[in-house]
Amino acid sequence: MAVDVGDLANRFGWADYAVFGAMLAVSAIIGIFYGCFGKKQDTNEFLMAGKSMTTFPVAMSLIASFMSAITLLGTPSEVYQFGFIYWLIGFSYFLVMPSAAYLYFPVFYKLQVTSCYEYLERRFHRRVRWLGSIVFIIQMSLYMAIVVYAPALALAQVTGLDVYISVSLICFVCIFYTTLGGMKAVLWTDALQALIMYGSMIFIIVYGAVDYGGFEAVWNRNVEGGRAQLIDFDPNPTTRHTFWTLIVGGYFTWITIYGVNQAQVQRYLSVQTRQMAVNALGSTSVGLFVLMITCAFGGMVVYAKYHDCDPITSGVVTKGDQLFPLFVMDVLGHFKGLPGLFVAGIFSGALSTVSSGMNSLAAIVLEDFIKGGFYPNISDNASTWTSRGLSLFFGLLTFALVFVAEQLGNVLSAALSIFGMVGGPLLGVFTLGMFFPWANSIGAFIGEFVSLVFMFWIGVGNQIAKTNHQINLPFQELSIAGCQNLTRIEPTIVPEPIDPGEPLGIFRLSYMWYSATGCFTVIVVGLLVTLVTGKQDVRSLDPRCLSPAVLWFQRWLPGMDGLGADFVDEEVGLKDSKSTSSMGNINPGFETEMPEKAVNGFTPDKESTKL
């Protein structure tokens, strides 16, 4: 039976607004507490929480930071329209977290960087660092705006929440507690918001399944509708979702976030000990898996509810992201306060992503462009206030970009894919530096630039091909046989189909392979350029810049004789005589005691300084 959206919107009452408002109020109070009553904030305290955090808040923040409202709304929509096979991506987390914990994180921990892009200068050159930083700033600024606007738009039609009011509340509450309370406020509000996300999503999905007739009934309905496929070993890289795209491609997609993303690296380095960060990553893999499976099963529950009256085809909603809010208001709207809990959970995802982004962008600009560029001798007090000002600036920029995102219309999904297209090249340049000691800065710069251009060519070409109907998404069959009173549907004249022609084969590449493609493009191009321009002299290379995996197998790798023997830490002003070609002679202090700051202008060899 068709649903009256107007009637559902009227169900969102004062109790729901109270629950939603309470979540915002508690977030603001946390910011006030750490900003006004906590430890006096210097730059380290504001950006890195004074390196005093423990496993629990960091693990919850790692989960919440990129489990945005888009994920919470998009996963049920994905399963409803394309099938349950998307659940396989959850297994990629169990590959990502050990890799992040033991291959990438130790490098950042040894160097004790504030901006992860500082690594690129120590390993390569300042220009490589700046290129990575600029790309990240553009990527994260646009992504934060979309994270705020997309759920506000999706919820507006179904709950009656005004888009501009909800966007304003989210942005300004986030600006308030992030600018006032710094990293500690961000981490503890993330922890609160993650709990709200879990609580609301699990309760709603379990209740919806029981209301339909139980989990078995939901599963059987999806089997009948062709949505219960668990696995597909199709090796074709153009097939949208398979075992390979979701687990292997998913690994590269998520390692860009949990391995080398500034927002996450900043959290790892805010803990008291290295083991706490490793424990947090282990907890995160389990937490993300549970949340992803829960949201995926939510899509099956939504399909069971609307299997014979598709809300999109019948015109009740206009896009897939509105399916889950529609389901919540339809099934739980008569329970006072529960829709408010759902809205609080959805916007908690937005808050956590934006607060993390604001804090990380402030760190990037301060460390990479102010301290690492035109004002290296800035005082700590000035750095602290600059950090606050930058956090405020990026919060206001997010609010302004919301109105740009509003004009994107159908291009909104294309803008979201930018996150994947940019993540691969950034992962590639870090991987090139950590795993290939011979790569030089010229290869890193050219490789990253070529990869960015290549990935944007593929991504934009894919979107144009979709717009021209050269590529059609594999939607599962939807029915409106059980609908009644379909007054929203208007007769349309269907023109004669025109053959749009075939797109270039590379444009059919599954979006789940974007990060892997971008990563390997950097590595291949970077190594080829290095081969032409002259390899890095490993004797002058800081061994801390290499992944532990390289040091484990150092004796079997060619050209590693004398690794770090001539390395000079210019800030300390001493040659590290303990760094030798023998793996056993590499200074054990690299594992635990590192200088708080590293040289900003360090370049390993003459060849790598010429760009």
Coordinates of C-alpha atoms in Angstrom, one line a residue:
M1 CA 0.0 0.0 0.0
A2 CA 1.3 3.4 -0.9
V3 CA 2.5 5.5 2.1
D4 CA 1.4 9.1 2.8
V5 CA 4.7 11.0 3.5
G6 CA 2.8 14.0 4.8
D7 CA 1.2 11.9 7.5
L8 CA 4.5 10.4 8.4
A9 CA 6.2 13.8 8.7
N10 CA 3.5 14.9 11.2
R11 CA 4.5 12.0 13.5
F12 CA 7.8 13.7 14.2
G13 CA 6.7 15.6 17.3
W14 CA 8.0 17.4 20.4
A15 CA 9.4 14.3 22.0
D16 CA 11.5 13.6 18.9
Y17 CA 12.8 17.1 18.8
A18 CA 13.7 16.8 22.5
V19 CA 15.7 13.6 21.9
F20 CA 17.5 15.2 19.0
G21 CA 18.1 18.4 20.9
A22 CA 19.5 16.5 23.9
M23 CA 22.2 14.9 21.7
L24 CA 23.3 18.3 20.4
A25 CA 23.2 19.7 23.9
V26 CA 25.4 17.0 25.4
S27 CA 27.9 17.4 22.5
A28 CA 28.1 21.1 23.3
I29 CA 28.5 20.5 27.0
I30 CA 31.5 18.2 26.4
G31 CA 33.1 21.0 24.4
I32 CA 32.5 23.5 27.2
F33 CA 33.9 21.1 29.8
Y34 CA 37.2 20.5 28.0
G35 CA 37.5 24.1 26.7
C36 CA 36.7 25.9 30.0
F37 CA 37.3 23.4 32.9
G38 CA 39.9 21.0 31.4
K39 CA 43.6 21.2 31.3
K40 CA 44.9 24.5 29.9
Q41 CA 45.3 24.0 26.1
D42 CA 48.5 24.4 24.2
T43 CA 48.9 23.4 20.6
N44 CA 49.7 19.8 21.5
E45 CA 46.6 19.6 23.8
F46 CA 44.3 21.1 21.2
L47 CA 45.4 19.0 18.2
M48 CA 46.7 15.8 19.9
A49 CA 44.8 15.7 23.2
G50 CA 48.2 16.0 25.0
K51 CA 48.8 12.3 24.0
S52 CA 46.8 11.3 27.0
M53 CA 43.9 9.4 25.5
T54 CA 43.1 5.7 26.2
T55 CA 41.8 2.9 24.0
F56 CA 38.0 3.2 24.4
P57 CA 37.4 6.8 23.2
V58 CA 39.9 6.5 20.4
A59 CA 38.4 3.2 19.2
M60 CA 34.9 4.7 19.2
S61 CA 36.2 7.8 17.4
L62 CA 37.9 5.7 14.7
I63 CA 34.6 3.9 14.1
A64 CA 32.5 7.1 14.1
S65 CA 34.8 9.4 12.1
F66 CA 34.1 7.8 8.7
M67 CA 30.9 5.9 9.4
S68 CA 29.1 9.0 8.3
A69 CA 25.4 9.5 7.9
I70 CA 25.9 8.7 4.2
T71 CA 27.0 5.2 5.2
L72 CA 24.2 4.7 7.6
L73 CA 21.6 5.7 5.0
G74 CA 23.4 4.4 2.0
T75 CA 24.1 0.8 3.1
P76 CA 20.4 -0.1 3.6
S77 CA 19.6 1.6 0.3
E78 CA 22.4 -0.3 -1.4
V79 CA 21.1 -3.7 -0.2
Y80 CA 17.5 -2.8 -1.0
Q81 CA 18.3 -1.9 -4.6
F82 CA 21.3 -4.2 -5.5
G83 CA 21.3 -7.1 -3.0
F84 CA 23.0 -8.4 0.2
I85 CA 26.3 -9.2 -1.4
Y86 CA 27.6 -5.8 -0.2
W87 CA 27.9 -7.5 3.2
L88 CA 31.3 -9.0 2.1
I89 CA 33.0 -5.6 2.5
G90 CA 32.8 -6.1 6.2
F91 CA 35.5 -8.8 6.0
S92 CA 37.9 -6.3 4.4
Y93 CA 38.1 -4.6 7.8
F94 CA 39.9 -7.7 9.3
L95 CA 42.7 -7.2 6.6
V96 CA 42.8 -3.4 6.9
M97 CA 43.2 -3.0 10.7
P98 CA 46.3 -5.3 11.1
S99 CA 47.9 -3.7 8.1
A100 CA 47.3 -0.2 9.5
A101 CA 48.5 -1.3 12.9
Y102 CA 51.7 -3.1 11.9
L103 CA 52.7 -1.7 8.5
Y104 CA 51.7 2.0 8.4
F105 CA 51.1 3.3 11.9
P106 CA 54.5 2.4 13.4
V107 CA 56.2 4.8 10.9
F108 CA 54.1 7.7 12.1
Y109 CA 54.5 6.7 15.7
K110 CA 58.3 6.5 15.4
L111 CA 58.5 10.0 13.7
Q112 CA 55.9 11.5 16.1
V113 CA 54.4 13.7 13.4
T114 CA 51.4 15.9 14.0
S115 CA 50.5 16.1 10.2
C116 CA 50.9 12.7 8.5
Y117 CA 52.0 14.7 5.4
E118 CA 55.1 15.8 7.3
Y119 CA 56.3 12.2 6.6
L120 CA 56.3 13.0 2.8
E121 CA 58.8 15.8 3.4
R122 CA 61.1 13.7 5.5
R123 CA 61.0 10.9 3.1
F124 CA 60.9 12.8 -0.2
H125 CA 60.6 16.6 -0.5
R126 CA 58.5 19.6 0.8
R127 CA 56.7 19.9 -2.6
V128 CA 55.5 16.3 -2.3
R129 CA 54.2 17.1 1.1
W130 CA 52.4 20.2 -0.1
L131 CA 50.8 18.4 -3.0
G132 CA 49.4 15.8 -0.7
S133 CA 48.2 18.4 1.8
I134 CA 46.4 20.5 -0.8
V135 CA 44.7 17.5 -2.3
F136 CA 43.5 16.3 1.1
I137 CA 42.2 19.8 2.1
I138 CA 40.1 20.0 -1.1
Q139 CA 38.9 16.4 -0.7
M140 CA 38.0 16.7 3.0
S141 CA 36.3 20.1 2.7
L142 CA 34.0 19.0 -0.1
Y143 CA 33.3 15.7 1.7
M144 CA 32.3 17.3 4.9
A145 CA 29.8 19.5 3.2
I146 CA 28.2 16.5 1.5
V147 CA 28.2 14.6 4.7
V148 CA 26.1 17.3 6.3
Y149 CA 23.8 18.1 3.3
A150 CA 23.0 14.6 2.0
P151 CA 21.4 13.3 5.2
A152 CA 19.6 16.6 5.8
L153 CA 18.1 16.3 2.4
A154 CA 17.2 12.7 2.8
L155 CA 15.5 13.3 6.2
A156 CA 13.7 16.5 5.2
Q157 CA 11.0 14.9 3.0
V158 CA 10.2 12.0 5.4
T159 CA 10.5 13.6 8.9
G160 CA 9.6 17.2 8.0
L161 CA 12.9 18.5 9.4
D162 CA 13.8 21.7 7.5
V163 CA 17.0 21.2 5.6
Y164 CA 18.5 24.5 6.4
I165 CA 17.6 24.4 10.1
S166 CA 19.2 20.9 10.5
V167 CA 22.3 21.9 8.5
S168 CA 22.7 25.0 10.6
L169 CA 22.3 23.1 13.9
I170 CA 24.8 20.5 12.9
C171 CA 27.4 22.9 11.6
F172 CA 27.3 25.4 14.4
V173 CA 27.2 22.9 17.2
C174 CA 30.1 21.1 15.6
I175 CA 32.0 24.3 15.2
F176 CA 31.3 25.2 18.9
Y177 CA 32.5 22.1 20.6
T178 CA 35.4 21.4 18.2
T179 CA 36.8 24.9 18.3
L180 CA 36.3 25.2 22.1
G181 CA 37.3 21.8 23.3
G182 CA 39.9 20.6 20.8
M183 CA 40.8 17.0 20.2
K184 CA 39.6 15.7 23.6
A185 CA 36.1 17.1 22.9
V186 CA 36.2 15.6 19.4
L187 CA 37.1 12.2 20.7
W188 CA 34.6 12.0 23.6
T189 CA 31.8 13.4 21.5
D190 CA 32.7 10.9 18.8
A191 CA 32.4 8.1 21.4
L192 CA 29.0 9.4 22.5
Q193 CA 27.8 9.7 18.9
A194 CA 29.1 6.2 18.0
L195 CA 27.0 4.7 20.9
I196 CA 24.0 6.6 19.7
M197 CA 24.5 5.3 16.2
Y198 CA 24.8 1.7 17.3
G199 CA 21.9 1.9 19.7
S200 CA 19.5 3.6 17.3
M201 CA 20.4 1.4 14.2
I202 CA 20.4 -1.9 16.1
F203 CA 17.1 -1.2 17.9
I204 CA 15.3 0.0 14.7
I205 CA 16.4 -2.9 12.6
V206 CA 15.7 -5.6 15.2
Y207 CA 12.3 -4.1 15.8
G208 CA 11.5 -3.8 12.1
A209 CA 12.5 -7.5 11.6
V210 CA 10.4 -8.7 14.5
D211 CA 7.5 -6.5 13.3
Y212 CA 7.6 -8.2 9.9
G213 CA 7.5 -11.7 11.4
G214 CA 11.0 -12.4 12.5
F215 CA 14.5 -12.7 11.0
E216 CA 13.7 -15.9 9.1
A217 CA 10.7 -14.3 7.4
V218 CA 12.8 -11.3 6.4
W219 CA 15.5 -13.6 4.9
N220 CA 12.9 -15.8 3.0
R221 CA 11.3 -12.7 1.5
N222 CA 14.7 -11.5 0.2
V223 CA 15.5 -15.0 -1.2
E224 CA 12.2 -14.8 -3.2
G225 CA 13.2 -11.3 -4.3
G226 CA 16.7 -12.3 -5.5
R227 CA 18.5 -10.2 -2.9
A228 CA 20.1 -12.9 -0.7
Q229 CA 23.2 -13.6 -2.8
L230 CA 26.0 -14.1 -0.3
I231 CA 29.0 -14.4 -2.7
D232 CA 30.1 -14.0 -6.3
F233 CA 33.6 -15.0 -7.5
D234 CA 33.3 -13.3 -10.9
P235 CA 36.9 -12.0 -11.7
N236 CA 35.7 -9.4 -14.1
P237 CA 36.9 -6.0 -12.7
T238 CA 33.9 -4.2 -14.3
T239 CA 31.4 -6.2 -12.3
R240 CA 30.2 -3.8 -9.6
H241 CA 30.3 -6.0 -6.5
T242 CA 32.0 -9.4 -6.3
F243 CA 34.1 -11.2 -3.7
W244 CA 37.2 -9.6 -5.2
T245 CA 35.9 -6.1 -5.5
L246 CA 34.5 -6.0 -2.0
I247 CA 37.3 -7.7 -0.1
V248 CA 40.4 -6.9 -2.1
G249 CA 39.2 -3.6 -3.5
G250 CA 37.6 -2.9 -0.2
Y251 CA 40.9 -3.4 1.5
F252 CA 42.5 -0.6 -0.6
T253 CA 39.5 1.6 -0.2
W254 CA 39.6 1.4 3.6
I255 CA 43.4 1.3 4.1
T256 CA 43.4 4.8 2.5
I257 CA 41.3 5.9 5.5
Y258 CA 42.7 3.8 8.4
G259 CA 46.3 3.7 7.2
V260 CA 47.3 7.1 6.0
N261 CA 44.4 9.5 6.5
Q262 CA 45.2 12.5 8.6
A263 CA 42.0 12.4 10.7
Q264 CA 42.8 8.8 11.7
V265 CA 46.5 9.1 12.2
Q266 CA 45.9 12.1 14.4
R267 CA 43.8 9.8 16.7
Y268 CA 46.4 7.1 16.8
L269 CA 49.0 9.5 18.0
S270 CA 46.8 11.0 20.7
V271 CA 47.0 7.9 22.9
Q272 CA 49.3 7.3 25.8
T273 CA 51.1 4.2 24.4
R274 CA 51.7 2.5 21.1
Q275 CA 49.9 -0.6 22.3
M276 CA 46.7 1.4 23.0
A277 CA 46.6 2.5 19.4
V278 CA 47.0 -1.1 18.2
N279 CA 44.2 -2.2 20.6
A280 CA 42.0 0.6 19.4
L281 CA 42.5 -0.6 15.8
G282 CA 41.7 -4.2 16.7
S283 CA 38.5 -3.0 18.4
T284 CA 37.6 -0.9 15.4
S285 CA 37.7 -3.9 13.1
V286 CA 35.1 -5.7 15.2
G287 CA 33.0 -2.6 15.7
L288 CA 32.9 -1.7 12.0
F289 CA 32.0 -5.2 11.0
V290 CA 29.1 -5.3 13.4
L291 CA 27.8 -1.9 12.2
M292 CA 28.2 -2.8 8.5
I293 CA 26.4 -6.1 8.9
T294 CA 23.6 -4.5 10.9
C295 CA 23.1 -1.8 8.3
A296 CA 23.2 -4.3 5.4
F297 CA 20.6 -6.5 7.1
G298 CA 18.6 -3.3 7.6
G299 CA 18.3 -3.1 3.8
M300 CA 16.8 -6.6 3.8
V301 CA 14.3 -5.5 6.4
V302 CA 13.3 -2.5 4.3
Y303 CA 12.9 -4.7 1.2
A304 CA 10.7 -7.1 3.2
K305 CA 8.5 -4.2 4.2
Y306 CA 8.1 -2.7 0.7
H307 CA 8.7 -5.8 -1.5
D308 CA 5.4 -5.3 -3.4
C309 CA 5.2 -1.5 -3.3
D310 CA 8.5 0.1 -4.1
P311 CA 8.5 3.7 -2.6
I312 CA 10.8 4.9 -5.4
T313 CA 8.8 3.6 -8.3
S314 CA 5.5 4.6 -6.8
G315 CA 6.8 8.2 -6.3
V316 CA 6.6 8.2 -2.5
V317 CA 10.3 9.1 -2.2
T318 CA 12.7 10.4 -4.9
K319 CA 16.0 8.7 -4.1
G320 CA 17.4 5.6 -2.3
D321 CA 18.8 7.5 0.6
Q322 CA 15.2 8.3 1.7
L323 CA 14.2 4.7 2.0
F324 CA 15.5 4.0 5.5
P325 CA 14.1 7.3 7.0
L326 CA 10.7 6.4 5.4
F327 CA 10.8 2.9 6.9
V328 CA 11.6 4.4 10.4
M329 CA 8.7 6.8 10.3
D330 CA 6.4 4.2 8.8
V331 CA 7.2 1.5 11.3
L332 CA 8.2 3.4 14.5
G333 CA 6.7 6.8 13.9
H334 CA 3.9 6.1 16.5
F335 CA 6.5 5.6 19.2
K336 CA 7.2 9.0 20.7
G337 CA 10.9 9.8 20.8
L338 CA 12.2 6.8 18.7
P339 CA 12.2 8.8 15.4
G340 CA 14.1 11.4 17.3
L341 CA 16.6 8.8 18.4
F342 CA 17.0 7.7 14.8
V343 CA 17.6 11.3 13.6
A344 CA 20.1 11.8 16.4
G345 CA 21.9 8.6 15.3
I346 CA 22.1 9.7 11.7
F347 CA 23.3 13.2 12.5
S348 CA 25.8 11.8 15.0
G349 CA 27.5 10.3 12.0
A350 CA 27.6 13.7 10.4
L351 CA 28.8 15.4 13.5
S352 CA 31.6 12.9 14.1
T353 CA 32.9 13.2 10.5
V354 CA 32.8 17.0 10.4
S355 CA 34.4 17.4 13.8
S356 CA 37.2 15.0 12.8
G357 CA 37.6 16.8 9.5
M358 CA 37.8 20.3 11.1
N359 CA 40.4 19.2 13.6
S360 CA 42.6 17.4 11.0
L361 CA 42.4 20.2 8.5
A362 CA 43.5 22.7 11.2
A363 CA 46.5 20.4 12.0
I364 CA 47.3 20.1 8.3
V365 CA 47.4 23.9 7.6
L366 CA 49.3 24.7 10.8
E367 CA 52.0 22.0 10.4
D368 CA 52.4 21.9 6.6
F369 CA 51.9 25.5 5.5
I370 CA 52.5 27.7 8.6
K371 CA 55.2 25.9 10.6
G372 CA 56.5 24.0 7.6
G373 CA 56.4 27.0 5.3
F374 CA 56.1 30.7 5.7
Y375 CA 56.2 31.0 9.5
P376 CA 58.4 28.2 11.0
N377 CA 59.2 30.1 14.2
I378 CA 55.6 30.7 15.3
S379 CA 55.2 30.6 19.1
D380 CA 53.2 27.9 20.9
N381 CA 50.6 30.4 22.1
A382 CA 50.1 31.8 18.6
S383 CA 49.9 28.2 17.3
T384 CA 47.1 27.3 19.7
W385 CA 45.0 30.3 18.7
T386 CA 45.8 29.7 15.0
S387 CA 44.6 26.2 15.4
R388 CA 41.3 27.4 16.9
G389 CA 41.0 30.0 14.1
L390 CA 41.6 27.4 11.5
S391 CA 39.1 25.0 13.0
L392 CA 36.5 27.8 13.0
F393 CA 37.4 28.6 9.4
F394 CA 36.9 25.1 8.1
G395 CA 33.6 24.8 10.0
L396 CA 32.3 27.9 8.4
L397 CA 33.7 26.7 5.0
T398 CA 31.8 23.5 5.4
F399 CA 28.6 25.5 6.1
A400 CA 29.2 27.6 3.0
L401 CA 30.0 24.6 0.8
V402 CA 26.6 23.0 1.8
F403 CA 25.0 25.6 -0.5
V404 CA 27.4 24.5 -3.3
A405 CA 26.5 20.9 -2.7
E406 CA 22.8 21.9 -2.9
Q407 CA 23.4 23.0 -6.5
L408 CA 25.0 19.7 -7.5
G409 CA 21.7 17.9 -8.0
N410 CA 22.3 14.5 -9.6
V411 CA 26.0 15.2 -9.6
L412 CA 26.0 14.6 -5.8
S413 CA 26.8 10.9 -6.2
A414 CA 29.7 11.9 -8.5
A415 CA 31.1 14.3 -5.9
L416 CA 31.1 11.4 -3.3
S417 CA 33.2 9.3 -5.6
I418 CA 35.9 12.0 -5.5
F419 CA 36.7 10.6 -2.0
G420 CA 37.7 7.3 -3.6
M421 CA 39.5 8.8 -6.5
V422 CA 41.7 11.0 -4.3
G423 CA 42.3 8.3 -1.6
G424 CA 44.1 5.9 -3.9
P425 CA 46.8 8.3 -5.1
L426 CA 47.4 9.5 -1.5
L427 CA 47.8 5.9 -0.4
G428 CA 50.1 5.2 -3.3
V429 CA 52.6 8.0 -2.4
F430 CA 52.8 6.9 1.3
T431 CA 53.2 3.3 0.2
L432 CA 55.9 4.2 -2.3
G433 CA 57.8 5.9 0.5
M434 CA 57.4 3.3 3.1
F435 CA 57.9 0.1 1.1
F436 CA 60.3 1.2 -1.7
P437 CA 63.5 2.6 -0.2
W438 CA 65.0 3.3 -3.7
A439 CA 62.1 5.6 -4.8
N440 CA 63.1 9.3 -5.1
S441 CA 61.2 12.5 -4.6
I442 CA 60.9 13.2 -8.4
G443 CA 59.2 9.8 -8.9
A444 CA 56.9 10.4 -5.9
F445 CA 55.8 13.8 -7.1
I446 CA 55.2 12.8 -10.7
G447 CA 53.6 9.5 -9.7
E448 CA 51.1 11.2 -7.4
F449 CA 50.2 13.8 -10.0
V450 CA 49.8 11.3 -12.8
S451 CA 47.7 9.1 -10.6
L452 CA 45.4 11.9 -9.6
V453 CA 44.8 12.9 -13.3
F454 CA 44.3 9.3 -14.3
M455 CA 41.8 8.6 -11.6
F456 CA 39.8 11.7 -12.2
W457 CA 39.7 10.8 -15.9
I458 CA 38.3 7.4 -15.1
G459 CA 35.8 8.8 -12.5
V460 CA 34.5 11.6 -14.6
G461 CA 34.3 9.4 -17.6
N462 CA 32.3 6.8 -15.6
Q463 CA 29.8 9.5 -14.5
I464 CA 29.4 10.9 -18.0
A465 CA 28.8 7.3 -19.3
K466 CA 26.1 6.8 -16.6
T467 CA 24.5 10.1 -17.5
N468 CA 24.4 9.1 -21.2
H469 CA 23.0 5.7 -20.2
Q470 CA 26.1 3.9 -21.6
I471 CA 26.5 2.3 -18.2
N472 CA 23.5 1.1 -16.4
L473 CA 23.5 0.0 -12.7
P474 CA 22.4 -3.6 -12.1
F475 CA 19.3 -2.8 -10.1
Q476 CA 17.3 -5.7 -8.7
E477 CA 13.7 -6.1 -9.8
L478 CA 11.2 -3.8 -7.9
S479 CA 7.5 -4.2 -7.8
I480 CA 4.5 -1.9 -7.3
A481 CA 1.9 -4.7 -7.6
G482 CA 0.7 -4.2 -4.0
C483 CA 0.4 -0.4 -4.1
Q484 CA -2.9 1.3 -3.8
N485 CA -4.0 4.9 -4.6
L486 CA -0.9 5.8 -6.6
T487 CA -1.9 9.4 -7.1
R488 CA 1.7 10.5 -7.4
I489 CA 2.5 8.6 -10.6
E490 CA 1.9 10.7 -13.8
P491 CA 1.7 9.2 -17.2
T492 CA 4.8 9.9 -19.3
I493 CA 5.5 9.5 -23.0
V494 CA 8.5 7.1 -23.4
P495 CA 10.6 8.1 -26.4
E496 CA 12.0 5.6 -28.8
P497 CA 15.3 4.2 -27.3
I498 CA 18.4 5.5 -28.9
D499 CA 21.6 3.3 -28.8
P500 CA 24.0 5.4 -26.8
G501 CA 27.0 3.4 -27.9
E502 CA 29.7 1.7 -25.9
P503 CA 31.8 3.7 -23.4
L504 CA 35.6 3.3 -23.2
G505 CA 36.3 0.0 -21.4
I506 CA 38.2 1.6 -18.5
F507 CA 35.1 3.6 -17.6
R508 CA 33.3 0.4 -16.7
L509 CA 35.8 -0.3 -13.9
S510 CA 34.0 -1.0 -10.6
Y511 CA 34.3 2.0 -8.3
M512 CA 35.6 -0.4 -5.6
W513 CA 38.8 -0.7 -7.6
Y514 CA 39.5 3.1 -7.7
S515 CA 41.7 3.2 -4.7
A516 CA 43.8 0.2 -5.7
T517 CA 44.2 1.5 -9.3
G518 CA 45.3 4.9 -8.0
C519 CA 47.7 3.4 -5.5
F520 CA 49.4 1.1 -8.0
T521 CA 49.6 3.9 -10.6
V522 CA 51.7 6.0 -8.2
I523 CA 53.9 3.0 -7.4
V524 CA 54.5 2.0 -11.1
V525 CA 55.0 5.6 -12.4
G526 CA 57.1 6.5 -9.3
L527 CA 59.5 3.6 -9.8
L528 CA 59.8 4.1 -13.5
V529 CA 60.7 7.8 -13.0
T530 CA 63.1 6.8 -10.3
L531 CA 64.8 4.3 -12.7
V532 CA 65.3 7.2 -15.2
T533 CA 66.3 9.9 -12.8
G534 CA 68.4 8.0 -10.3
K535 CA 67.5 6.0 -7.2
Q536 CA 67.4 7.2 -3.6
D537 CA 70.7 6.8 -1.7
V538 CA 69.6 4.4 1.1
R539 CA 72.7 5.3 3.2
S540 CA 71.3 8.8 3.8
L541 CA 67.7 7.6 4.3
D542 CA 66.1 7.8 7.8
P543 CA 65.3 4.1 8.6
R544 CA 62.2 5.4 10.6
C545 CA 60.6 6.4 7.3
L546 CA 60.4 2.7 6.2
S547 CA 57.6 0.3 7.1
P548 CA 58.6 -2.4 9.6
A549 CA 57.9 -5.0 6.8
V550 CA 60.9 -3.6 4.9
L551 CA 63.1 -3.8 7.9
W552 CA 62.0 -7.3 8.6
F553 CA 63.2 -8.5 5.2
Q554 CA 66.0 -6.0 4.8
R555 CA 68.8 -8.5 4.5
W556 CA 67.1 -10.2 1.6
L557 CA 66.4 -7.0 -0.3
P558 CA 68.9 -5.8 -3.0
G559 CA 70.6 -2.4 -2.6
M560 CA 70.0 -2.1 1.2
D561 CA 73.6 -2.2 2.3
G562 CA 74.4 0.7 4.6
L563 CA 70.8 1.7 5.2
G564 CA 70.8 4.9 7.3
A565 CA 74.5 4.9 7.8
D566 CA 74.9 8.5 6.6
F567 CA 71.6 9.8 7.9
V568 CA 71.8 13.1 9.8
D569 CA 69.0 14.4 11.8
E570 CA 69.5 18.1 11.1
E571 CA 67.3 19.3 13.9
V572 CA 69.1 17.3 16.6
G573 CA 72.4 18.2 14.8
L574 CA 74.0 14.8 15.3
K575 CA 74.8 12.0 13.0
D576 CA 73.1 8.8 14.2
S577 CA 76.0 6.5 14.3
K578 CA 73.9 3.7 15.6
S579 CA 72.0 3.4 12.3
T580 CA 73.8 0.8 10.1
S581 CA 73.1 -1.6 7.4
S582 CA 72.5 -4.4 9.8
M583 CA 68.9 -4.8 10.8
G584 CA 70.0 -5.7 14.3
N585 CA 72.0 -2.5 14.6
I586 CA 69.2 -0.1 13.8
N587 CA 68.8 2.1 16.9
P588 CA 66.2 0.4 19.1
G589 CA 65.2 3.8 20.3
F590 CA 63.5 4.3 16.9
E591 CA 60.7 2.1 18.4
T592 CA 60.1 4.1 21.5
E593 CA 61.9 7.4 21.8
M594 CA 61.7 9.8 18.9
P595 CA 62.3 13.5 18.7
E596 CA 59.0 15.4 19.2
K597 CA 59.7 17.3 16.0
A598 CA 61.6 16.5 12.9
V599 CA 63.5 18.7 10.4
N600 CA 61.2 20.5 8.0
G601 CA 63.7 20.8 5.2
F602 CA 65.4 17.4 5.2
T603 CA 66.2 15.9 1.8
P604 CA 68.0 12.6 1.5
D605 CA 70.1 13.1 -1.6
K606 CA 70.9 15.6 -4.4
E607 CA 68.7 13.8 -6.9
S608 CA 65.7 13.8 -4.7
T609 CA 65.8 17.6 -4.2
K610 CA 65.4 18.5 -7.8
L611 CA 61.8 18.8 -9.0

